[in-house]
Short mmCIF file of C-alpha atoms in Angstrom, two decimals:
data_model
loop_
_atom_site.label_atom_id
_atom_site.label_comp_id
_atom_site.label_asym_id
_atom_site.label_seq_id
_atom_site.Cartn_x
_atom_site.Cartn_y
_atom_site.Cartn_z
CA MET O 1 87.97 99.69 96.98
CA TYR O 2 85.82 101.90 99.14
CA ASN O 3 84.41 105.17 97.84
CA TRP O 4 82.10 107.01 100.19
CA SER O 5 81.41 110.01 97.93
CA THR O 6 79.89 108.23 94.95
CA ASP O 7 76.67 106.28 94.55
CA GLN O 8 78.03 103.17 92.85
CA LYS O 9 74.53 101.85 92.15
CA GLU O 10 73.96 104.74 89.72
CA PHE O 11 77.22 103.98 87.90
CA GLN O 12 76.39 100.30 87.62
CA LYS O 13 73.43 101.13 85.39
CA ASP O 14 75.96 101.87 82.61
CA PRO O 15 78.52 99.03 82.68
CA GLU O 16 81.14 100.79 80.53
CA LYS O 17 81.10 104.01 82.57
CA TYR O 18 81.23 102.00 85.78
CA ALA O 19 84.21 99.95 84.58
CA ILE O 20 86.10 103.09 83.55
CA TRP O 21 85.33 104.86 86.83
CA ARG O 22 86.31 101.81 88.89
CA LEU O 23 89.63 101.38 87.05
CA GLU O 24 90.46 105.07 87.45
CA GLN O 25 89.71 104.90 91.17
CA MET O 26 91.82 101.79 91.64
CA VAL O 27 94.83 103.15 89.75
CA ASN O 28 94.76 106.72 91.06
CA PHE O 29 93.75 106.10 94.66
CA GLY O 30 94.87 102.57 95.54
CA LEU O 31 93.81 99.01 95.08
CA ASN O 32 92.93 98.31 98.71
CA GLY O 33 94.11 94.72 98.43
CA LYS O 34 92.43 93.96 95.11
CA LYS O 35 93.95 93.24 91.71
CA ILE O 36 93.27 94.97 88.43
CA ASP O 37 92.17 92.78 85.55
CA LYS O 38 94.84 93.31 82.87
CA LYS O 39 92.40 92.48 80.07
CA GLU O 40 89.89 95.07 81.31
CA LEU O 41 92.63 97.67 81.76
CA LYS O 42 93.77 97.21 78.16
CA LYS O 43 90.18 97.38 76.91
CA TYR O 44 89.52 100.81 78.44
CA TRP O 45 93.09 102.17 78.34
CA SER O 46 92.40 105.01 75.89
CA LYS O 47 89.38 106.18 77.90
CA LEU O 48 91.02 106.30 81.32
CA ASN O 49 91.86 109.60 82.98
CA LEU O 50 95.01 108.68 84.90
CA ASP O 51 97.86 110.47 86.56
CA PRO O 52 100.54 110.83 83.81
CA TYR O 53 103.29 109.18 85.84
CA ARG O 54 101.10 106.25 86.82
CA ARG O 55 100.06 105.89 83.18
CA GLN O 56 103.72 105.66 82.11
CA LEU O 57 104.47 103.05 84.75
CA LEU O 58 101.44 100.96 83.84
CA GLU O 59 102.38 101.11 80.16
CA LEU O 60 105.68 99.44 81.03
CA PHE O 61 103.85 96.57 82.71
CA LEU O 62 101.20 96.25 80.03
CA ASN O 63 103.73 96.08 77.19
CA GLU O 64 105.71 93.18 78.66
#
């Protein structure tokens, strides 16, 4: 994932905020060839600000 508009070093100072931001970026804007860790996605699920349709689709996969 490549994000040119955000200083990722600042986010990395707070691991939880960084993990949430990174997951949101990956889900909403593309994975860019990477995979999302299912365990991490479940951990922060309630805190993620996702597109409603993508959230519904991911719920189907997570509840398998």
